[in-house]
Coordinates of C-alpha atoms in Angstrom, one line a residue:
M236 CA 94.6 102.1 47.1
N237 CA 93.3 98.5 46.6
T238 CA 90.6 100.0 44.4
A239 CA 93.1 100.5 41.6
A240 CA 92.3 98.4 38.5
L241 CA 95.9 97.1 38.6
H242 CA 97.4 95.8 41.9
Y243 CA 100.8 94.1 42.3
T244 CA 101.6 92.1 45.4
I245 CA 105.3 91.4 45.6
T246 CA 106.8 88.8 47.9
P247 CA 110.6 88.8 48.2
K248 CA 112.1 85.3 48.6
P249 CA 115.7 86.0 49.6
H250 CA 116.9 82.4 49.9
Q251 CA 115.7 81.7 46.4
H252 CA 117.0 85.0 44.9
S253 CA 113.5 85.6 43.5
F254 CA 110.4 87.8 43.8
H255 CA 107.0 86.3 43.6
V256 CA 104.6 88.7 41.9
R257 CA 100.8 88.5 41.9
L258 CA 99.1 90.9 39.6
R259 CA 95.4 91.5 39.9
I260 CA 93.6 93.1 37.0
T261 CA 90.0 94.3 37.7
G262 CA 87.6 94.7 34.8
D263 CA 85.7 92.9 32.0
H264 CA 87.8 92.1 28.9
P265 CA 86.1 89.6 26.6
S266 CA 89.1 89.8 24.2
G267 CA 91.7 89.6 27.0
V268 CA 94.6 92.0 27.8
T269 CA 98.1 92.3 26.6
L270 CA 100.8 91.8 29.2
T271 CA 104.4 92.9 28.6
L272 CA 107.6 92.9 30.6
P273 CA 109.4 95.9 29.0
N274 CA 112.6 95.3 27.1
W275 CA 113.9 98.8 28.0
I276 CA 114.6 100.9 31.1
A277 CA 114.8 104.7 31.2
G278 CA 118.4 106.0 30.9
S279 CA 119.7 102.9 29.2
Y280 CA 119.5 103.0 25.5
M281 CA 119.8 99.3 24.8
I282 CA 117.2 96.5 24.2
R283 CA 117.1 94.3 27.3
D284 CA 115.8 90.8 27.9
F285 CA 114.2 91.2 31.3
A286 CA 111.6 88.5 30.5
R287 CA 114.2 85.8 30.5
H288 CA 114.2 86.0 34.3
I289 CA 110.5 84.9 34.5
G290 CA 110.7 81.3 35.7
S291 CA 107.0 80.5 35.6
I292 CA 103.8 82.4 34.8
R293 CA 100.1 81.5 35.1
A294 CA 96.8 83.2 35.0
Y295 CA 93.4 82.4 36.6
N296 CA 90.1 84.0 37.5
N297 CA 88.3 84.6 40.8
D298 CA 87.2 80.9 40.8
G299 CA 90.8 79.7 40.4
Q300 CA 90.1 78.5 36.9
S301 CA 93.0 78.8 34.5
I302 CA 93.0 81.6 31.9
A303 CA 95.1 81.0 28.9
L304 CA 98.2 83.2 28.3
T305 CA 99.4 83.0 24.7
P306 CA 102.9 84.2 24.0
I307 CA 103.1 87.0 21.4
N308 CA 106.9 87.3 21.5
Q309 CA 109.7 86.7 24.0
F310 CA 108.4 89.4 26.4
S311 CA 104.6 89.7 25.8
W312 CA 101.5 87.6 26.3
Q313 CA 97.9 87.9 25.4
S314 CA 95.4 86.6 27.9
A315 CA 92.2 84.9 27.0
G316 CA 89.0 86.9 27.7
F317 CA 87.8 87.3 31.3
S318 CA 85.2 89.1 33.3
T319 CA 85.5 90.8 36.7
T320 CA 89.1 89.8 37.6
L321 CA 92.2 88.2 36.2
Y322 CA 95.1 87.2 38.4
V323 CA 98.6 86.6 36.9
E324 CA 101.3 85.0 39.1
Y325 CA 104.9 84.6 38.2
E326 CA 108.4 84.2 39.7
V327 CA 111.2 86.5 38.7
F328 CA 114.8 85.3 39.3
A329 CA 116.7 88.3 40.8
H330 CA 120.4 87.7 41.0
D331 CA 121.8 90.4 38.7
P332 CA 123.7 93.1 40.6
S333 CA 123.2 95.6 37.8
V334 CA 121.2 98.7 38.7
R335 CA 119.0 98.1 35.6
T336 CA 117.3 94.9 36.8
A337 CA 116.5 93.1 40.1
Y338 CA 118.6 91.6 42.8
L339 CA 117.7 89.8 46.0
D340 CA 119.6 87.8 48.6
T341 CA 119.5 87.5 52.4
E342 CA 121.3 90.8 52.9
T343 CA 119.6 93.2 50.5
G344 CA 117.4 93.6 47.5
F345 CA 116.2 96.0 44.9
F346 CA 114.2 96.1 41.7
N347 CA 113.1 98.3 38.9
A348 CA 109.5 97.8 37.8
T349 CA 110.6 97.2 34.2
S350 CA 112.3 94.0 35.3
L351 CA 109.6 92.9 37.7
C352 CA 106.1 94.3 37.0
L353 CA 104.2 93.3 33.8
S354 CA 102.7 96.2 32.0
V355 CA 99.1 95.9 30.9
A356 CA 98.6 97.8 27.7
E357 CA 95.0 98.5 28.3
Y358 CA 95.8 100.1 31.7
A359 CA 99.2 101.7 31.2
K360 CA 97.9 105.3 31.8
Q361 CA 95.8 104.3 34.9
P362 CA 96.9 104.2 38.6
H363 CA 99.0 101.3 39.7
A364 CA 98.9 99.9 43.3
L365 CA 101.7 97.8 44.8
T366 CA 101.8 95.9 48.0
L367 CA 105.4 95.0 49.1
L368 CA 105.4 92.2 51.6
A369 CA 108.3 91.8 54.0
P370 CA 110.4 88.6 53.5
A371 CA 110.5 86.2 56.4
H372 CA 113.2 86.7 59.0
T373 CA 114.0 90.3 58.0
Q374 CA 112.5 92.3 60.9
K375 CA 115.2 95.0 60.5
W376 CA 114.8 95.5 56.8
Q377 CA 113.5 98.8 55.5
V378 CA 112.2 100.1 52.1
A379 CA 113.4 103.1 50.2
T380 CA 111.5 104.2 47.1
Q381 CA 110.0 107.3 45.5
L382 CA 106.7 105.5 45.0
T383 CA 103.9 107.3 46.8
R384 CA 103.4 105.6 50.2
A385 CA 99.9 104.9 51.5
D386 CA 98.9 106.5 54.8
S387 CA 98.7 103.0 56.3
T388 CA 102.4 102.3 55.5
S389 CA 105.0 103.5 57.8
E390 CA 108.0 105.6 56.5
Y391 CA 110.6 103.2 55.1
G392 CA 108.2 100.3 55.7
F393 CA 106.9 97.4 53.8
G394 CA 103.2 97.9 52.8
D395 CA 101.2 99.7 50.2
Y396 CA 102.5 102.1 47.5
F397 CA 101.1 103.5 44.3
A398 CA 102.1 105.2 41.1
A399 CA 100.0 107.4 38.8
N400 CA 100.6 105.1 35.8
Y401 CA 103.1 102.5 34.5
D402 CA 105.7 105.1 33.4
E403 CA 105.8 106.5 37.0
L404 CA 106.1 103.0 38.4
A405 CA 108.9 102.2 36.0
D406 CA 110.8 105.4 37.0
R407 CA 110.8 104.7 40.8
P408 CA 113.1 101.8 41.8
V409 CA 112.7 100.0 45.2
R410 CA 115.5 99.3 47.6
M411 CA 115.2 97.1 50.7
G412 CA 117.5 95.8 53.4
Q413 CA 119.1 97.1 56.6
L414 CA 119.5 100.7 55.2
N415 CA 121.4 103.6 56.5
I416 CA 119.1 106.5 56.0
L417 CA 120.9 109.9 55.8
K418 CA 119.0 113.2 55.6
F419 CA 120.6 116.5 54.9
T420 CA 119.7 120.1 53.8
T421 CA 121.6 122.1 51.3
Y422 CA 120.7 125.7 50.2
G423 CA 117.4 125.3 52.1
V424 CA 116.3 122.2 50.3

């Protein structure tokens, strides 16, 4: 899973109502890449302003040297050129209880990728990997998502997940907290 060209590491910060996201982009891009936080979500036919929840954003290379991010519009950035690897780190404020965005507190959390995970235009159709780290002091928290779970991640556990492309990532929300998992069968399914 960690061999995917795009890898998100998401760290929930419940006391700050925010998610810390670290995106690793592997590849050589002398002209840079285009990063976008979508202004849409499937099933909701309105323009959204998810990028307004990004509190800070920075980019750097393997040596820790800053890589410029130039705003294109209110929800997109163009990176300067880079070789081998680009890291993009940012904080997303998550205190909107709407099912369209992201929410996090000391009791529960959820997010849709469209409000948390930057899309990289040059990699939108390629596999996306995601590592979800457990927040401190939440030993009883579980994770529920339709993202594909890595073999090394326990059922309902924090760990590694992946999606076939950005559209799949955007269509599979993540829920976390002390969950009541109910299973049932109806008509043999």
